[in-house]
Short mmCIF file of C-alpha atoms and ligand atoms in Angstrom, two decimals:
data_model
loop_
_atom_site.label_atom_id
_atom_site.label_comp_id
_atom_site.label_asym_id
_atom_site.label_seq_id
_atom_site.Cartn_x
_atom_site.Cartn_y
_atom_site.Cartn_z
CA MET A 1 -17.56 -37.78 9.06
CA ASP A 2 -20.79 -37.08 9.20
CA TYR A 3 -22.58 -33.84 9.20
CA LYS A 4 -25.92 -35.05 9.71
CA ASN A 5 -27.91 -33.85 12.78
CA PRO A 6 -31.90 -34.55 12.61
CA LYS A 7 -31.53 -32.15 15.41
CA PHE A 8 -31.49 -28.88 14.71
CA ILE A 9 -34.43 -27.77 13.97
CA ILE A 10 -35.59 -24.41 14.90
CA ASP A 11 -39.07 -23.02 16.96
CA SER A 12 -40.12 -20.43 13.92
CA SER A 13 -42.86 -18.91 15.82
CA GLN A 14 -39.86 -17.50 17.60
CA LEU A 15 -37.90 -16.52 14.86
CA THR A 16 -37.04 -13.14 14.26
CA PRO A 17 -35.82 -12.76 11.00
CA GLY A 18 -32.13 -12.37 10.07
CA LYS A 19 -29.62 -11.70 7.71
CA VAL A 20 -25.84 -12.63 6.72
CA ARG A 21 -23.93 -11.57 4.21
CA TRP A 22 -20.61 -13.42 2.68
CA ARG A 23 -18.68 -11.49 0.44
CA SER A 24 -15.79 -14.93 -0.65
CA PRO A 25 -13.53 -15.04 -3.61
CA SER A 26 -12.24 -17.56 -5.86
CA ASN A 27 -9.22 -19.09 -6.57
CA ILE A 28 -7.13 -20.12 -9.34
CA ALA A 29 -5.96 -24.48 -10.18
CA LEU A 30 -1.78 -25.00 -10.30
CA ILE A 31 -2.60 -28.66 -9.85
CA LYS A 32 -5.76 -29.15 -10.55
CA TYR A 33 -8.90 -31.01 -9.55
CA TRP A 34 -10.78 -32.91 -13.31
CA GLY A 35 -11.94 -35.79 -12.99
CA LYS A 36 -15.09 -36.76 -10.06
CA TYR A 37 -16.91 -39.86 -8.00
CA GLY A 38 -19.39 -40.14 -5.36
CA GLN A 39 -20.56 -37.11 -3.71
CA GLN A 40 -18.57 -35.06 -5.65
CA LEU A 41 -15.38 -36.92 -4.03
CA PRO A 42 -11.97 -36.23 -6.13
CA ARG A 43 -10.29 -38.36 -8.68
CA ASN A 44 -6.43 -36.41 -7.07
CA PRO A 45 -5.27 -34.66 -5.09
CA SER A 46 -5.53 -30.50 -6.07
CA ILE A 47 -4.02 -26.87 -4.52
CA SER A 48 -4.86 -23.11 -5.51
CA LEU A 49 -3.75 -20.09 -5.12
CA THR A 50 -7.04 -17.61 -3.44
CA LEU A 51 -7.84 -14.57 -5.06
CA SER A 52 -8.89 -11.27 -3.54
CA GLN A 53 -10.97 -9.64 -6.94
CA ALA A 54 -13.31 -11.76 -8.34
CA ALA A 55 -15.17 -12.99 -5.78
CA THR A 56 -19.28 -13.53 -4.72
CA ASP A 57 -20.97 -10.34 -2.26
CA THR A 58 -24.01 -12.41 -1.59
CA THR A 59 -27.10 -12.56 1.09
CA LEU A 60 -28.69 -14.27 2.47
CA SER A 61 -32.61 -12.64 4.29
CA TYR A 62 -34.51 -15.85 6.15
CA SER A 63 -38.66 -15.35 7.83
CA ALA A 64 -40.24 -18.27 9.76
CA LYS A 65 -41.84 -20.19 5.72
CA GLN A 66 -45.30 -19.78 5.46
CA SER A 67 -45.79 -22.42 2.05
CA ASP A 68 -45.37 -25.89 2.01
CA LYS A 69 -42.67 -26.32 -0.87
CA GLU A 70 -39.69 -28.14 0.42
CA ILE A 71 -37.44 -25.48 -0.03
CA ASP A 72 -38.16 -21.77 -0.35
CA LEU A 73 -36.16 -19.22 -2.31
CA ASP A 74 -36.11 -16.29 -4.51
CA PHE A 75 -33.19 -16.19 -5.21
CA TYR A 76 -31.18 -12.64 -7.95
CA PHE A 77 -28.60 -12.24 -8.88
CA ALA A 78 -26.91 -8.29 -9.75
CA GLY A 79 -30.45 -7.43 -8.84
CA GLU A 80 -32.96 -10.20 -11.32
CA SER A 81 -34.00 -13.26 -10.54
CA ARG A 82 -31.81 -15.83 -12.92
CA PRO A 83 -33.87 -19.69 -12.56
CA ASP A 84 -30.78 -20.70 -13.92
CA PHE A 85 -28.79 -20.46 -10.67
CA SER A 86 -31.84 -20.33 -8.77
CA LEU A 87 -31.91 -23.93 -9.76
CA ARG A 88 -28.92 -24.69 -9.28
CA VAL A 89 -28.92 -23.45 -5.11
CA GLU A 90 -32.03 -24.94 -4.44
CA LYS A 91 -30.89 -28.43 -5.70
CA TYR A 92 -27.99 -27.60 -3.45
CA LEU A 93 -29.67 -26.93 -0.26
CA LYS A 94 -32.07 -29.66 -1.25
CA ILE A 95 -28.86 -31.95 -1.37
CA LEU A 96 -28.21 -30.33 2.36
CA LEU A 97 -31.66 -30.43 4.11
CA PRO A 98 -30.01 -33.74 6.14
CA ILE A 99 -26.96 -32.01 7.47
CA PHE A 100 -29.39 -27.75 8.37
CA PRO A 101 -32.91 -29.24 8.53
CA PHE A 102 -33.74 -25.93 9.76
CA LEU A 103 -32.94 -25.15 5.62
CA GLY A 104 -36.80 -26.61 5.22
CA GLN A 105 -38.27 -24.36 8.00
CA LEU A 106 -37.30 -20.70 6.51
CA HIS A 107 -38.41 -19.06 4.13
CA LEU A 108 -34.66 -17.79 2.18
CA ARG A 109 -34.30 -14.78 -0.08
CA ILE A 110 -30.14 -15.03 -1.82
CA ASP A 111 -29.09 -11.44 -3.67
CA THR A 112 -25.79 -12.46 -5.15
CA ASN A 113 -23.33 -9.93 -6.77
CA ASN A 114 -19.73 -10.99 -8.29
CA SER A 115 -17.04 -8.60 -7.67
CA PHE A 116 -16.35 -9.53 -11.73
CA PRO A 117 -17.69 -7.85 -14.65
CA HIS A 118 -20.44 -10.96 -15.49
CA SER A 119 -20.26 -11.10 -18.79
CA ALA A 120 -16.65 -11.43 -18.90
CA GLY A 121 -16.33 -15.18 -18.88
CA ILE A 122 -15.14 -16.31 -16.12
CA ALA A 123 -17.91 -18.27 -14.79
CA SER A 124 -17.36 -18.56 -10.73
CA SER A 125 -19.33 -21.64 -9.27
CA ALA A 126 -16.04 -21.52 -6.64
CA SER A 127 -16.73 -18.35 -5.33
CA ALA A 128 -20.41 -19.07 -4.55
CA MET A 129 -21.06 -22.02 -3.58
CA SER A 130 -18.12 -21.04 -1.07
CA ALA A 131 -20.13 -17.53 -0.12
CA ILE A 132 -23.16 -19.90 0.40
CA ALA A 133 -21.84 -22.64 2.73
CA LEU A 134 -20.21 -20.18 4.79
CA ILE A 135 -22.96 -18.20 5.36
CA LEU A 136 -25.10 -21.36 6.76
CA CYS A 137 -22.68 -21.89 9.30
CA SER A 138 -23.26 -18.36 9.73
CA MET A 139 -26.35 -19.62 10.55
CA GLU A 140 -25.32 -22.72 12.40
CA LYS A 141 -23.70 -20.99 14.19
CA ARG A 142 -26.28 -18.71 15.29
CA PHE A 143 -29.02 -20.26 15.35
CA PHE A 144 -27.64 -23.36 17.69
CA ASP A 145 -23.98 -21.46 20.17
CA SER A 146 -21.64 -23.72 17.72
CA LEU A 147 -19.00 -23.77 15.47
CA SER A 148 -17.48 -21.53 17.52
CA ASP A 149 -14.27 -22.62 16.81
CA SER A 150 -12.43 -21.07 13.73
CA GLU A 151 -10.94 -24.36 12.10
CA THR A 152 -14.21 -26.11 13.35
CA PHE A 153 -15.97 -23.72 11.08
CA TYR A 154 -14.22 -23.43 8.58
CA GLN A 155 -13.51 -27.17 7.51
CA LYS A 156 -17.61 -27.68 7.35
CA ALA A 157 -17.40 -24.17 5.33
CA SER A 158 -15.01 -25.55 2.72
CA TYR A 159 -16.73 -29.28 3.32
CA LEU A 160 -20.10 -27.82 2.42
CA ALA A 161 -18.86 -25.68 -0.49
CA ARG A 162 -17.15 -28.86 -1.46
CA LEU A 163 -20.67 -30.90 -2.89
CA GLY A 164 -21.55 -27.23 -4.15
CA SER A 165 -19.05 -26.98 -6.53
CA GLY A 166 -15.21 -29.07 -5.93
CA SER A 167 -13.28 -26.57 -6.58
CA ALA A 168 -14.93 -24.13 -4.29
CA CYS A 169 -14.08 -25.99 -1.22
CA ARG A 170 -10.87 -24.61 -1.43
CA SER A 171 -12.04 -20.79 -1.87
CA VAL A 172 -12.54 -20.73 3.04
CA TYR A 173 -8.56 -20.71 2.76
CA PRO A 174 -6.68 -16.98 2.52
CA HIS A 175 -3.86 -17.60 0.12
CA VAL A 176 -3.21 -20.79 -0.13
CA ALA A 177 -6.02 -23.98 -0.35
CA VAL A 178 -5.13 -27.44 -0.35
CA TRP A 179 -7.62 -30.58 -1.18
CA GLY A 180 -8.34 -34.33 -1.51
CA GLU A 181 -5.34 -37.31 -0.35
CA ALA A 182 -1.90 -36.55 -0.59
CA GLY A 183 0.94 -38.85 -0.45
CA GLU A 184 3.46 -35.48 0.75
CA ILE A 185 -0.23 -33.96 2.90
CA PRO A 186 -1.04 -36.01 5.99
CA ARG A 187 -3.87 -34.26 7.36
CA ALA A 188 -5.07 -33.44 3.72
CA SER A 189 -8.75 -35.23 2.69
CA ASN A 190 -11.06 -36.33 -0.02
CA LEU A 191 -13.83 -34.16 1.91
CA TYR A 192 -12.64 -31.01 2.88
CA ALA A 193 -9.77 -28.40 2.02
CA ILE A 194 -7.17 -27.40 4.33
CA PRO A 195 -5.23 -24.43 4.76
CA TYR A 196 -2.17 -24.37 3.07
CA ALA A 197 -0.16 -20.79 3.04
CA ASP A 198 1.70 -21.36 6.04
CA GLN A 199 3.37 -24.74 4.52
CA VAL A 200 4.67 -21.62 1.70
CA HIS A 201 7.01 -19.47 1.33
CA ASP A 202 6.20 -16.12 2.19
CA ILE A 203 7.13 -14.75 -1.66
CA PHE A 204 3.25 -16.79 -2.79
CA GLU A 205 1.36 -14.19 -0.85
CA THR A 206 2.44 -11.62 -2.96
CA TYR A 207 1.47 -12.90 -5.90
CA HIS A 208 -0.38 -11.87 -8.80
CA ASP A 209 -3.02 -14.05 -11.18
CA ASP A 210 -4.20 -11.49 -13.76
CA ILE A 211 -6.86 -13.39 -15.93
CA LEU A 212 -6.53 -12.66 -19.63
CA ILE A 213 -10.26 -12.46 -21.33
CA ILE A 214 -8.58 -14.22 -24.63
CA SER A 215 -12.97 -14.47 -25.24
CA LYS A 216 -15.73 -13.84 -23.20
CA ALA A 217 -18.17 -16.61 -25.06
CA GLU A 218 -19.98 -19.30 -22.27
CA LYS A 219 -17.76 -22.53 -21.88
CA SER A 220 -19.27 -25.00 -24.50
CA VAL A 221 -19.10 -27.96 -21.65
CA SER A 222 -19.43 -26.72 -18.47
CA SER A 223 -16.73 -27.75 -16.02
CA GLY A 224 -19.48 -31.24 -14.46
CA ALA A 225 -19.78 -32.61 -18.17
CA GLY A 226 -15.99 -32.17 -18.35
CA HIS A 227 -15.04 -34.02 -15.28
CA ASN A 228 -17.69 -36.79 -16.41
CA LEU A 229 -15.43 -37.54 -20.01
CA MET A 230 -12.57 -38.22 -17.52
CA GLU A 231 -14.68 -41.21 -16.11
CA GLY A 232 -13.67 -42.68 -19.40
CA ASN A 233 -10.66 -40.73 -20.75
CA LEU A 234 -8.32 -43.80 -21.89
CA TYR A 235 -5.27 -41.23 -20.19
CA ALA A 236 -7.42 -41.41 -16.31
CA ASP A 237 -5.70 -43.43 -13.92
CA ASN A 238 -2.20 -41.79 -15.74
CA ARG A 239 -3.21 -38.95 -14.65
CA TYR A 240 -3.93 -39.14 -12.14
CA LEU A 241 -1.25 -41.04 -10.76
CA GLN A 242 1.15 -38.08 -13.06
CA ALA A 243 -1.47 -35.20 -10.27
CA ARG A 244 -0.08 -36.84 -7.01
CA GLN A 245 3.82 -36.75 -8.09
CA ARG A 246 3.11 -33.25 -9.13
CA MET A 247 1.41 -31.84 -6.09
CA ASP A 248 4.37 -32.94 -4.33
CA ASN A 249 6.80 -32.07 -6.79
CA LEU A 250 5.26 -28.28 -6.24
CA THR A 251 5.07 -28.20 -3.07
CA ALA A 252 8.50 -28.99 -2.16
CA ALA A 253 9.28 -26.48 -4.86
CA MET A 254 6.53 -24.24 -2.56
CA ARG A 255 8.04 -24.35 0.66
CA ALA A 256 11.54 -23.62 -1.02
CA GLY A 257 10.12 -20.49 -2.98
CA ASP A 258 11.42 -22.44 -6.05
CA LEU A 259 9.68 -19.57 -8.80
CA GLU A 260 11.68 -21.38 -11.74
CA THR A 261 10.15 -25.29 -10.25
CA PHE A 262 6.89 -23.30 -9.59
CA GLY A 263 6.37 -22.74 -12.86
CA LYS A 264 7.09 -25.77 -14.88
CA ILE A 265 5.77 -27.20 -13.19
CA THR A 266 1.82 -25.00 -13.36
CA GLU A 267 2.26 -24.59 -16.61
CA ALA A 268 2.24 -28.55 -17.30
CA GLU A 269 -0.41 -29.14 -15.77
CA ALA A 270 -2.57 -26.49 -17.20
CA LEU A 271 -1.68 -27.78 -21.16
CA THR A 272 -2.78 -31.56 -19.48
CA LEU A 273 -5.58 -30.25 -18.08
CA HIS A 274 -6.41 -29.31 -21.70
CA ALA A 275 -4.79 -32.67 -23.24
CA LEU A 276 -7.21 -34.42 -21.32
CA MET A 277 -10.44 -32.80 -22.85
CA MET A 278 -8.74 -33.53 -26.33
CA THR A 279 -8.54 -36.92 -25.29
CA SER A 280 -12.20 -36.76 -24.25
CA ASN A 281 -14.04 -38.90 -25.48
CA PRO A 282 -16.10 -36.65 -27.85
CA PRO A 283 -12.73 -34.56 -27.96
CA TYR A 284 -12.86 -31.36 -26.54
CA LEU A 285 -11.55 -28.10 -26.85
CA LEU A 286 -11.43 -25.03 -25.18
CA MET A 287 -8.58 -22.77 -25.64
CA GLU A 288 -8.85 -19.94 -28.52
CA PRO A 289 -5.55 -19.75 -31.30
CA ASN A 290 -5.44 -15.75 -28.93
CA SER A 291 -5.08 -18.61 -26.11
CA ILE A 292 -1.57 -20.29 -27.57
CA ALA A 293 -0.54 -16.63 -29.32
CA ALA A 294 -0.18 -15.70 -25.51
CA ILE A 295 1.45 -18.55 -24.49
CA ARG A 296 3.97 -18.10 -26.52
CA LYS A 297 4.23 -14.25 -25.83
CA VAL A 298 4.85 -15.14 -22.19
CA GLN A 299 7.38 -17.68 -23.05
CA ALA A 300 9.58 -15.26 -24.88
CA TYR A 301 9.25 -12.93 -22.87
CA ARG A 302 10.26 -15.02 -20.53
CA ALA A 303 13.35 -16.23 -22.80
CA GLU A 304 14.52 -12.66 -23.16
CA THR A 305 14.10 -11.61 -19.47
CA GLY A 306 14.19 -13.90 -17.29
CA HIS A 307 11.96 -13.37 -14.85
CA PRO A 308 9.51 -16.01 -13.31
CA LEU A 309 6.04 -15.54 -15.26
CA TYR A 310 4.34 -18.01 -16.18
CA PHE A 311 0.38 -19.02 -16.69
CA THR A 312 -2.01 -21.17 -15.85
CA LEU A 313 -5.42 -22.18 -18.28
CA ASP A 314 -8.75 -22.63 -16.66
CA ALA A 315 -11.47 -25.48 -17.98
CA GLY A 316 -11.46 -22.24 -20.45
CA PRO A 317 -9.75 -19.58 -22.58
CA ASN A 318 -8.19 -16.95 -20.71
CA LEU A 319 -4.69 -17.16 -19.28
CA HIS A 320 -4.12 -16.79 -15.92
CA LEU A 321 -0.57 -15.11 -15.51
CA LEU A 322 1.05 -15.78 -12.50
CA TYR A 323 3.79 -13.61 -11.02
CA PRO A 324 5.46 -12.23 -7.53
CA ASP A 325 4.93 -8.18 -7.13
CA ASN A 326 8.45 -7.72 -7.19
CA ILE A 327 8.39 -7.84 -11.37
CA ALA A 328 4.82 -6.59 -11.45
CA THR A 329 5.83 -2.46 -13.27
CA GLU A 330 7.74 -4.93 -15.35
CA VAL A 331 5.26 -7.72 -15.85
CA LYS A 332 2.39 -5.05 -16.13
CA THR A 333 4.22 -3.04 -18.80
CA PHE A 334 4.54 -6.10 -21.13
CA ILE A 335 0.63 -7.07 -20.35
CA ARG A 336 -0.42 -3.32 -22.25
CA SER A 337 2.11 -3.78 -24.85
CA GLU A 338 1.21 -7.84 -25.74
CA LEU A 339 -1.26 -8.87 -24.33
CA THR A 340 -4.13 -7.35 -23.97
CA PRO A 341 -4.70 -6.86 -27.83
CA LEU A 342 -4.57 -11.01 -27.55
CA CYS A 343 -8.33 -9.83 -24.97
CA GLN A 344 -11.39 -9.71 -26.20
CA ASP A 345 -12.47 -5.81 -26.32
CA GLY A 346 -8.95 -5.44 -24.96
CA ILE A 347 -9.90 -6.53 -21.21
CA TYR A 348 -7.55 -7.94 -18.04
CA ILE A 349 -8.72 -8.79 -14.93
CA ALA A 350 -6.01 -8.02 -12.36
CA ASP A 351 -6.27 -9.95 -9.51
CA ARG A 352 -3.71 -10.86 -7.08
CA CYS A 353 -3.68 -13.65 -4.59
CA GLY A 354 -5.94 -13.04 -1.45
CA ALA A 355 -6.60 -13.15 2.98
CA GLY A 356 -9.88 -15.52 1.82
CA PRO A 357 -13.15 -14.87 2.47
CA GLU A 358 -14.98 -12.41 5.04
CA GLU A 359 -18.36 -12.08 6.78
CA LEU A 360 -19.45 -8.59 6.17
CA GLU A 361 -22.88 -5.96 8.01
CA ALA A 362 -25.92 -7.12 6.63
CA ASP A 363 -27.46 -4.22 6.42
CA LEU A 364 -25.34 -2.36 4.15
CA ASN A 365 -26.32 -4.95 1.19
CA PRO A 366 -29.00 -2.45 -0.45
CA ASN A 367 -32.43 -5.92 -0.08
C1 DP6 B 1 -10.37 -26.68 -14.11
O1 DP6 B 1 -15.81 -27.17 -9.31
O2 DP6 B 1 -16.34 -26.34 -11.25
O3 DP6 B 1 -10.94 -26.03 -12.44
O4 DP6 B 1 -17.38 -29.99 -8.91
O5 DP6 B 1 -18.74 -30.39 -10.92
O6 DP6 B 1 -18.44 -27.84 -9.62
P1 DP6 B 1 -17.90 -29.03 -9.95
O7 DP6 B 1 -16.81 -29.30 -11.18
P2 DP6 B 1 -15.60 -27.12 -10.98
O8 DP6 B 1 -13.97 -28.32 -11.65
C2 DP6 B 1 -12.86 -27.18 -11.63
C3 DP6 B 1 -12.07 -27.55 -12.86
C4 DP6 B 1 -11.49 -26.58 -12.74
C5 DP6 B 1 -9.87 -26.90 -12.06
C6 DP6 B 1 -9.69 -27.06 -10.63
O9 DP6 B 1 -10.07 -26.12 -10.21
O10 DP6 B 1 -8.63 -27.39 -9.55
#
């Protein structure tokens, strides 16, 4: 598959300035993407729940370019210029020039906001990059009257999002998405994610993901650096085999609505992710003492109540608590009494499995 298209140029003398706006959610991986090669290709398949509250709302405003810059971009995050984010987006748009040469003909202004508190320690390249990818597909549709079929639209958006951040390719689909070649899923691809909600039990659409903010501190090792360290990890090959096996077992459990098997595999994956960090060269540790204290409390709660409450972890210290809506009242009481004392400033973010990204009316945006 090759999306390069030298014909995607516009007549900028006729261009009416315009705006496109998308809100795109983050996602939480159950089987983790950890290790990559080539141009953002995953070493193993991954599966995630799409979130709802944790999302990025991005507006891109375009007009004819007046400068001779390759990419002419003004970038604002929460109303302020952020040279670090701006540079990453500029690099991303440069990579996309062979696919969308019109990006080199425009002056671009990007205004982006996260729905979750900026300082909550949840970096969200998944929501940020998927929002931009969706915007670019909407621009293609507007300028060239293409991508009218929704499957083609989202597949391309997922492909483009992957080039920005691997995990972002899974955010474009509602509820559940799979990315990466997986033996039992013939349509799965390393190039883009596919929607997977219709292959699993309905109970997963009711899932909550409450994120315990154990620490707001910025990660000491970025995901990008973590992926690179997998290349020298002694356990890497076995890990990739294990991820494939777990993918088959997890998708079977999700199909059957077997919440216990689902939870056991999900927790094992979270601990494996962190074990891989601890066995990298150099080794590193992203869990905090309170991450472990919270894990023990979740396990004790499960043993006492029999409720299917399980955790997963991102590449950081914060726990994601996964559970179906039918036990939400009891679980929330438990979180407030036992777990928020372990969180920095007592904060947790209540999120849920969500319906995926949406295009919004651009003019409602302040800029
Ligand atoms: C632990 O997608 O952030 O969250 O492709 O380098 O941008 P890049 O990495 P990124 O890695 C995510 C790693 C993870 C697991 C996952 O989401 O599958």
